[in-house]
PDB file of C-alpha atoms in Angstrom:
ATOM      1  CA  GLN A   1       9.362   7.447  17.207  1.00 73.00           C
ATOM      2  CA  LYS A   2       7.762   6.182  14.021  1.00 81.00           C
ATOM      3  CA  GLU A   3       4.184   4.997  14.226  1.00 89.00           C
ATOM      4  CA  VAL A   4       5.088   1.648  12.665  1.00 93.00           C
ATOM      5  CA  GLU A   5       8.471  -0.042  12.777  1.00 94.00           C
ATOM      6  CA  GLN A   6       9.449  -2.946  10.565  1.00 94.00           C
ATOM      7  CA  ASP A   7      12.876  -4.464  10.049  1.00 88.00           C
ATOM      8  CA  PRO A   8      13.652  -4.070   6.324  1.00 85.00           C
ATOM      9  CA  GLY A   9      15.860  -7.166   6.265  1.00 87.00           C
ATOM     10  CA  PRO A  10      16.804  -8.548   3.820  1.00 93.00           C
ATOM     11  CA  LEU A  11      15.795 -11.989   5.017  1.00 96.00           C
ATOM     12  CA  SER A  12      17.008 -15.085   3.189  1.00 97.00           C
ATOM     13  CA  VAL A  13      15.745 -18.582   4.018  1.00 97.00           C
ATOM     14  CA  PRO A  14      15.863 -22.038   2.416  1.00 97.00           C
ATOM     15  CA  GLU A  15      12.771 -23.476   0.795  1.00 98.00           C
ATOM     16  CA  GLY A  16      10.482 -25.138   3.320  1.00 97.00           C
ATOM     17  CA  ALA A  17      11.551 -22.934   6.233  1.00 97.00           C
ATOM     18  CA  ILE A  18       9.128 -21.189   8.555  1.00 97.00           C
ATOM     19  CA  VAL A  19       9.369 -17.440   8.132  1.00 97.00           C
ATOM     20  CA  SER A  20       8.524 -14.936  10.841  1.00 97.00           C
ATOM     21  CA  LEU A  21       7.937 -11.287   9.937  1.00 97.00           C
ATOM     22  CA  ASN A  22       7.217  -8.678  12.576  1.00 97.00           C
ATOM     23  CA  CYS A  23       6.121  -5.107  13.137  1.00 97.00           C
ATOM     24  CA  THR A  24       5.769  -2.957  16.210  1.00 96.00           C
ATOM     25  CA  TYR A  25       3.634   0.109  16.546  1.00 96.00           C
ATOM     26  CA  SER A  26       3.302   2.981  18.964  1.00 94.00           C
ATOM     27  CA  ASN A  27      -0.203   4.327  18.355  1.00 89.00           C
ATOM     28  CA  SER A  28      -2.995   2.664  20.324  1.00 88.00           C
ATOM     29  CA  ALA A  29      -5.505   4.192  17.901  1.00 86.00           C
ATOM     30  CA  PHE A  30      -4.731   1.599  15.245  1.00 88.00           C
ATOM     31  CA  GLN A  31      -7.798  -0.531  14.760  1.00 85.00           C
ATOM     32  CA  TYR A  32      -7.079  -2.861  11.859  1.00 89.00           C
ATOM     33  CA  PHE A  33      -3.935  -4.728  10.965  1.00 94.00           C
ATOM     34  CA  MET A  34      -2.974  -5.963   7.532  1.00 94.00           C
ATOM     35  CA  TRP A  35      -0.163  -7.720   5.763  1.00 97.00           C
ATOM     36  CA  TYR A  36       0.498  -7.023   2.103  1.00 96.00           C
ATOM     37  CA  ARG A  37       2.885  -8.768  -0.254  1.00 97.00           C
ATOM     38  CA  GLN A  38       4.569  -6.709  -2.950  1.00 96.00           C
ATOM     39  CA  TYR A  39       6.486  -8.206  -5.831  1.00 94.00           C
ATOM     40  CA  SER A  40       9.073  -6.056  -7.558  1.00 90.00           C
ATOM     41  CA  ARG A  41       7.517  -3.269  -9.635  1.00 88.00           C
ATOM     42  CA  LYS A  42       3.980  -4.280  -8.698  1.00 92.00           C
ATOM     43  CA  GLY A  43       1.301  -2.953  -6.382  1.00 94.00           C
ATOM     44  CA  PRO A  44       0.768  -4.480  -2.915  1.00 95.00           C
ATOM     45  CA  GLU A  45      -1.459  -7.547  -2.677  1.00 94.00           C
ATOM     46  CA  LEU A  46      -3.499  -8.102   0.486  1.00 93.00           C
ATOM     47  CA  LEU A  47      -2.562 -11.305   2.335  1.00 95.00           C
ATOM     48  CA  MET A  48      -4.138 -11.060   5.763  1.00 93.00           C
ATOM     49  CA  TYR A  49      -6.475  -8.725   7.602  1.00 90.00           C
ATOM     50  CA  THR A  50      -7.442  -8.747  11.271  1.00 89.00           C
ATOM     51  CA  TYR A  51      -8.711  -6.371  13.916  1.00 84.00           C
ATOM     52  CA  SER A  52      -8.440  -8.263  17.184  1.00 85.00           C
ATOM     53  CA  SER A  53      -5.669  -9.732  19.260  1.00 88.00           C
ATOM     54  CA  GLY A  54      -4.980 -13.376  18.577  1.00 91.00           C
ATOM     55  CA  ASN A  55      -4.186 -15.545  15.601  1.00 93.00           C
ATOM     56  CA  LYS A  56      -5.773 -15.789  12.180  1.00 94.00           C
ATOM     57  CA  GLU A  57      -4.811 -18.541   9.801  1.00 95.00           C
ATOM     58  CA  ASP A  58      -5.179 -18.785   6.033  1.00 94.00           C
ATOM     59  CA  GLY A  59      -3.429 -21.681   4.363  1.00 96.00           C
ATOM     60  CA  ARG A  60       0.299 -21.383   4.941  1.00 97.00           C
ATOM     61  CA  PHE A  61      -0.060 -17.914   6.446  1.00 97.00           C
ATOM     62  CA  THR A  62      -0.811 -17.014  10.071  1.00 97.00           C
ATOM     63  CA  ALA A  63      -1.259 -13.454  11.272  1.00 96.00           C
ATOM     64  CA  GLN A  64      -0.809 -12.731  14.943  1.00 96.00           C
ATOM     65  CA  VAL A  65      -1.729  -9.552  16.791  1.00 95.00           C
ATOM     66  CA  ASP A  66      -0.809  -8.674  20.366  1.00 95.00           C
ATOM     67  CA  LYS A  67      -2.389  -5.323  21.157  1.00 93.00           C
ATOM     68  CA  SER A  68      -1.049  -5.251  24.705  1.00 93.00           C
ATOM     69  CA  SER A  69       2.509  -5.371  23.377  1.00 94.00           C
ATOM     70  CA  LYS A  70       1.703  -3.429  20.191  1.00 94.00           C
ATOM     71  CA  TYR A  71       3.263  -6.173  18.142  1.00 95.00           C
ATOM     72  CA  ILE A  72       2.078  -8.007  15.048  1.00 96.00           C
ATOM     73  CA  SER A  73       3.561 -10.946  13.190  1.00 97.00           C
ATOM     74  CA  LEU A  74       3.118 -12.878   9.981  1.00 97.00           C
ATOM     75  CA  PHE A  75       4.234 -16.503   9.841  1.00 97.00           C
ATOM     76  CA  ILE A  76       4.745 -18.334   6.571  1.00 98.00           C
ATOM     77  CA  ARG A  77       4.940 -22.135   6.785  1.00 97.00           C
ATOM     78  CA  ASP A  78       6.614 -24.319   4.186  1.00 98.00           C
ATOM     79  CA  SER A  79       7.990 -21.269   2.417  1.00 98.00           C
ATOM     80  CA  GLN A  80       8.316 -21.439  -1.369  1.00 97.00           C
ATOM     81  CA  PRO A  81      10.535 -19.546  -3.834  1.00 97.00           C
ATOM     82  CA  SER A  82       7.343 -17.876  -5.081  1.00 96.00           C
ATOM     83  CA  ASP A  83       7.000 -16.283  -1.636  1.00 97.00           C
ATOM     84  CA  SER A  84      10.069 -14.173  -2.403  1.00 97.00           C
ATOM     85  CA  ALA A  85       8.793 -10.600  -2.213  1.00 97.00           C
ATOM     86  CA  THR A  86       8.637  -7.598   0.065  1.00 96.00           C
ATOM     87  CA  TYR A  87       6.133  -7.942   2.904  1.00 97.00           C
ATOM     88  CA  LEU A  88       4.515  -4.792   4.235  1.00 96.00           C
ATOM     89  CA  CYS A  89       2.610  -4.507   7.464  1.00 96.00           C
ATOM     90  CA  ALA A  90      -0.092  -1.832   7.480  1.00 94.00           C
ATOM     91  CA  MET A  91      -2.392  -0.402  10.104  1.00 93.00           C
ATOM     92  CA  ASN A  92      -5.532   1.630   9.811  1.00 88.00           C
ATOM     93  CA  ARG A  93      -6.545   4.592  11.952  1.00 80.00           C
ATOM     94  CA  LEU A  94      -8.700   7.671  11.772  1.00 77.00           C
ATOM     95  CA  THR A  95      -7.149  11.077  11.122  1.00 73.00           C
ATOM     96  CA  GLN A  96      -8.107  14.254  12.955  1.00 72.00           C
ATOM     97  CA  GLY A  97     -10.350  15.102  10.043  1.00 70.00           C
ATOM     98  CA  GLY A  98     -12.243  11.852  10.444  1.00 70.00           C
ATOM     99  CA  SER A  99     -10.908  10.121   7.352  1.00 73.00           C
ATOM    100  CA  GLU A 100      -9.095   6.813   7.444  1.00 78.00           C
ATOM    101  CA  LYS A 101      -5.397   6.462   6.875  1.00 84.00           C
ATOM    102  CA  LEU A 102      -3.314   3.371   6.250  1.00 89.00           C
ATOM    103  CA  VAL A 103       0.157   3.573   7.779  1.00 90.00           C
ATOM    104  CA  PHE A 104       2.738   1.187   6.348  1.00 92.00           C
ATOM    105  CA  GLY A 105       5.900  -0.317   7.712  1.00 93.00           C
ATOM    106  CA  LYS A 106       9.012  -0.011   5.559  1.00 91.00           C
ATOM    107  CA  GLY A 107       8.628  -3.574   4.321  1.00 94.00           C
ATOM    108  CA  THR A 108      10.801  -6.668   4.787  1.00 96.00           C
ATOM    109  CA  LYS A 109      12.404  -8.130   1.688  1.00 95.00           C
ATOM    110  CA  LEU A 110      12.221 -11.932   1.778  1.00 97.00           C
ATOM    111  CA  THR A 111      14.115 -14.343  -0.466  1.00 97.00           C
ATOM    112  CA  VAL A 112      13.309 -18.050  -0.355  1.00 97.00           C
ATOM    113  CA  ASN A 113      16.107 -20.070  -1.902  1.00 97.00           C
ATOM    114  CA  PRO A 114      15.285 -23.331  -3.717  1.00 95.00           C
TER     115      PRO A 114
ATOM    116  CA  GLY B   1     -10.301 -10.266  -3.542  1.00 67.00           C
ATOM    117  CA  ALA B   2     -11.489  -7.114  -5.245  1.00 85.00           C
ATOM    118  CA  VAL B   3      -9.674  -5.948  -8.363  1.00 91.00           C
ATOM    119  CA  VAL B   4      -8.248  -2.513  -9.056  1.00 94.00           C
ATOM    120  CA  SER B   5      -6.928  -1.777 -12.515  1.00 96.00           C
ATOM    121  CA  GLN B   6      -4.345   0.955 -13.037  1.00 97.00           C
ATOM    122  CA  HIS B   7      -3.263   2.285 -16.396  1.00 97.00           C
ATOM    123  CA  PRO B   8      -0.726   2.860 -17.849  1.00 97.00           C
ATOM    124  CA  SER B   9       1.803   0.618 -16.153  1.00 96.00           C
ATOM    125  CA  ARG B  10       4.738   2.553 -17.539  1.00 97.00           C
ATOM    126  CA  VAL B  11       5.083   6.014 -18.999  1.00 97.00           C
ATOM    127  CA  ILE B  12       8.075   7.978 -20.211  1.00 97.00           C
ATOM    128  CA  CYS B  13       7.598  11.635 -20.974  1.00 96.00           C
ATOM    129  CA  LYS B  14       9.533  14.813 -21.618  1.00 96.00           C
ATOM    130  CA  SER B  15       9.956  17.436 -18.943  1.00 97.00           C
ATOM    131  CA  GLY B  16       7.085  19.942 -18.971  1.00 96.00           C
ATOM    132  CA  THR B  17       4.409  17.609 -20.248  1.00 96.00           C
ATOM    133  CA  SER B  18       1.403  16.376 -18.290  1.00 97.00           C
ATOM    134  CA  VAL B  19       0.637  12.748 -17.608  1.00 97.00           C
ATOM    135  CA  LYS B  20      -2.690  11.187 -16.638  1.00 97.00           C
ATOM    136  CA  ILE B  21      -2.952   7.934 -14.689  1.00 97.00           C
ATOM    137  CA  GLU B  22      -6.254   6.071 -14.402  1.00 97.00           C
ATOM    138  CA  CYS B  23      -7.402   3.888 -11.532  1.00 96.00           C
ATOM    139  CA  ARG B  24     -10.529   1.755 -11.853  1.00 95.00           C
ATOM    140  CA  SER B  25     -12.228  -0.557  -9.383  1.00 92.00           C
ATOM    141  CA  LEU B  26     -13.462  -3.385 -11.597  1.00 93.00           C
ATOM    142  CA  ASP B  27     -15.781  -5.403  -9.393  1.00 89.00           C
ATOM    143  CA  PHE B  28     -16.698  -3.103  -6.523  1.00 87.00           C
ATOM    144  CA  GLN B  29     -17.671   0.487  -5.914  1.00 88.00           C
ATOM    145  CA  ALA B  30     -14.900   2.465  -4.260  1.00 86.00           C
ATOM    146  CA  THR B  31     -16.329   5.458  -2.450  1.00 81.00           C
ATOM    147  CA  THR B  32     -12.803   6.349  -1.432  1.00 89.00           C
ATOM    148  CA  MET B  33      -9.668   5.999  -3.501  1.00 93.00           C
ATOM    149  CA  PHE B  34      -6.125   6.725  -2.452  1.00 94.00           C
ATOM    150  CA  TRP B  35      -3.006   7.722  -4.340  1.00 96.00           C
ATOM    151  CA  TYR B  36       0.434   6.731  -3.119  1.00 96.00           C
ATOM    152  CA  ARG B  37       3.968   7.354  -4.240  1.00 96.00           C
ATOM    153  CA  GLN B  38       6.793   4.892  -3.672  1.00 94.00           C
ATOM    154  CA  PHE B  39      10.501   5.558  -4.051  1.00 89.00           C
ATOM    155  CA  PRO B  40      12.966   2.681  -4.557  1.00 85.00           C
ATOM    156  CA  LYS B  41      13.401   0.520  -1.469  1.00 82.00           C
ATOM    157  CA  GLN B  42      10.962   2.648   0.491  1.00 86.00           C
ATOM    158  CA  SER B  43       7.444   2.133   1.674  1.00 87.00           C
ATOM    159  CA  LEU B  44       4.308   3.703   0.263  1.00 91.00           C
ATOM    160  CA  MET B  45       3.693   7.366   1.015  1.00 92.00           C
ATOM    161  CA  LEU B  46       0.119   8.571   0.897  1.00 92.00           C
ATOM    162  CA  MET B  47      -0.305  11.542  -1.416  1.00 95.00           C
ATOM    163  CA  ALA B  48      -4.029  12.133  -1.317  1.00 93.00           C
ATOM    164  CA  THR B  49      -7.415  10.691  -0.480  1.00 91.00           C
ATOM    165  CA  SER B  50     -10.269  11.176  -2.895  1.00 90.00           C
ATOM    166  CA  ASN B  51     -13.953  10.665  -2.302  1.00 85.00           C
ATOM    167  CA  GLU B  52     -16.366  10.301  -5.168  1.00 81.00           C
ATOM    168  CA  GLY B  53     -17.850  13.620  -6.178  1.00 79.00           C
ATOM    169  CA  SER B  54     -15.787  15.789  -3.849  1.00 81.00           C
ATOM    170  CA  LYS B  55     -12.393  17.431  -3.780  1.00 85.00           C
ATOM    171  CA  ALA B  56      -9.390  15.350  -2.848  1.00 90.00           C
ATOM    172  CA  THR B  57      -7.649  15.737   0.497  1.00 90.00           C
ATOM    173  CA  TYR B  58      -3.922  16.096   0.057  1.00 93.00           C
ATOM    174  CA  GLU B  59      -1.238  15.124   2.553  1.00 92.00           C
ATOM    175  CA  GLN B  60       1.062  17.771   3.891  1.00 91.00           C
ATOM    176  CA  GLY B  61       3.778  18.655   1.419  1.00 93.00           C
ATOM    177  CA  VAL B  62       1.931  17.394  -1.657  1.00 94.00           C
ATOM    178  CA  GLU B  63       1.248  20.128  -4.202  1.00 94.00           C
ATOM    179  CA  LYS B  64      -2.399  20.000  -5.172  1.00 92.00           C
ATOM    180  CA  ASP B  65      -1.822  22.090  -8.282  1.00 94.00           C
ATOM    181  CA  LYS B  66       0.837  19.699  -9.501  1.00 96.00           C
ATOM    182  CA  PHE B  67      -0.993  16.466  -8.720  1.00 97.00           C
ATOM    183  CA  LEU B  68      -4.572  16.887  -9.883  1.00 95.00           C
ATOM    184  CA  ILE B  69      -6.982  14.237  -8.704  1.00 94.00           C
ATOM    185  CA  ASN B  70     -10.445  13.627 -10.085  1.00 90.00           C
ATOM    186  CA  HIS B  71     -12.857  11.037  -8.682  1.00 88.00           C
ATOM    187  CA  ALA B  72     -15.812  11.427 -10.996  1.00 82.00           C
ATOM    188  CA  SER B  73     -17.478   8.073 -10.384  1.00 87.00           C
ATOM    189  CA  LEU B  74     -17.529   5.237  -7.879  1.00 87.00           C
ATOM    190  CA  THR B  75     -15.224   3.204 -10.077  1.00 91.00           C
ATOM    191  CA  LEU B  76     -12.795   5.721 -11.551  1.00 93.00           C
ATOM    192  CA  SER B  77     -10.202   8.095 -10.158  1.00 94.00           C
ATOM    193  CA  THR B  78      -7.490   9.840 -12.146  1.00 95.00           C
ATOM    194  CA  LEU B  79      -4.202  11.435 -11.158  1.00 97.00           C
ATOM    195  CA  THR B  80      -2.712  14.017 -13.495  1.00 97.00           C
ATOM    196  CA  VAL B  81       0.889  15.029 -12.968  1.00 97.00           C
ATOM    197  CA  THR B  82       1.033  18.500 -14.495  1.00 96.00           C
ATOM    198  CA  SER B  83       4.198  19.966 -16.008  1.00 96.00           C
ATOM    199  CA  ALA B  84       6.183  16.939 -14.950  1.00 96.00           C
ATOM    200  CA  HIS B  85       9.847  17.289 -14.060  1.00 96.00           C
ATOM    201  CA  PRO B  86      12.553  14.655 -13.481  1.00 96.00           C
ATOM    202  CA  GLU B  87      12.032  14.836  -9.719  1.00 95.00           C
ATOM    203  CA  ASP B  88       8.467  13.621 -10.262  1.00 96.00           C
ATOM    204  CA  SER B  89       9.826  10.333 -11.584  1.00 96.00           C
ATOM    205  CA  SER B  90       8.541   7.654  -9.256  1.00 95.00           C
ATOM    206  CA  PHE B  91       6.209   4.676  -8.833  1.00 96.00           C
ATOM    207  CA  TYR B  92       2.606   5.814  -8.352  1.00 98.00           C
ATOM    208  CA  ILE B  93       0.057   3.395  -6.923  1.00 97.00           C
ATOM    209  CA  CYS B  94      -3.666   3.805  -6.405  1.00 97.00           C
ATOM    210  CA  SER B  95      -6.015   1.886  -4.150  1.00 95.00           C
ATOM    211  CA  GLY B  96      -9.744   1.623  -3.685  1.00 93.00           C
ATOM    212  CA  LYS B  97     -11.400   1.102  -0.355  1.00 88.00           C
ATOM    213  CA  TYR B  98     -13.872  -1.753  -0.148  1.00 77.00           C
ATOM    214  CA  GLY B  99     -16.541  -1.431   2.481  1.00 69.00           C
ATOM    215  CA  GLY B 100     -17.223   1.054   5.248  1.00 60.00           C
ATOM    216  CA  GLY B 101     -15.252   1.752   8.395  1.00 56.00           C
ATOM    217  CA  GLY B 102     -12.097  -0.320   8.462  1.00 63.00           C
ATOM    218  CA  GLY B 103     -12.630  -1.147   4.830  1.00 68.00           C
ATOM    219  CA  ILE B 104      -9.774  -2.923   3.177  1.00 84.00           C
ATOM    220  CA  GLN B 105      -7.738  -1.138   0.542  1.00 90.00           C
ATOM    221  CA  TYR B 106      -7.082  -3.007  -2.686  1.00 92.00           C
ATOM    222  CA  PHE B 107      -4.209  -1.761  -4.785  1.00 95.00           C
ATOM    223  CA  GLY B 108      -3.575  -1.311  -8.460  1.00 96.00           C
ATOM    224  CA  ALA B 109      -0.422  -2.635 -10.112  1.00 96.00           C
ATOM    225  CA  GLY B 110       1.217   0.787 -10.106  1.00 97.00           C
ATOM    226  CA  THR B 111       2.508   3.186 -12.747  1.00 97.00           C
ATOM    227  CA  ARG B 112       6.189   3.801 -13.221  1.00 97.00           C
ATOM    228  CA  LEU B 113       6.701   7.381 -14.390  1.00 97.00           C
ATOM    229  CA  SER B 114      10.007   8.462 -15.882  1.00 97.00           C
ATOM    230  CA  VAL B 115      10.411  12.121 -16.785  1.00 96.00           C
ATOM    231  CA  LEU B 116      13.334  12.879 -19.068  1.00 95.00           C
TER     232      LEU B 116
END
């Protein structure tokens, strides 16, 4: 079983729709949970960052973490064509050597149609 | 958010040559920098972790003699792909870690390497 599972999509929605993106994970050692947005041929851009169960809101984006179910979500309200990108969930844990490692989901490709 | 600059954004080279990629944290000091590789339609794969002033830690299966990493200062790390071959063609992305434990990683824009 992979440490982090994310449905790659693709996901296509009309402009203004509410988008729900999800990841599940198997390792209880994950401490921090992030969502990155990656446009084609660019590096990932951090959208949201949280370390506790519950919701965190930032503008049109809401990140949700449920540690008991090992499930995280990103909601995008009033989606815009400019939101069209690949969304990567990422989780942070310590390695056996004591260094930190970021484990990524495969990414979900989102297209918002005008 | 913090800014990481990566250069060059695109490089095309002949097989057998070496290519150097630079990664700079512009407005913060990155004690740890990471190098990733990304194949088309796949997620990022960690290649190595580098700490300022010490040797890089490579992930299993990554050839340390082929991918040379230098982290000489708190704001600069370089990746040199030595004797590049077509199979090394890929998208290489660096990141710098901001803060201590649980520090967020900020990513560069990536370098697309094509080896002919």
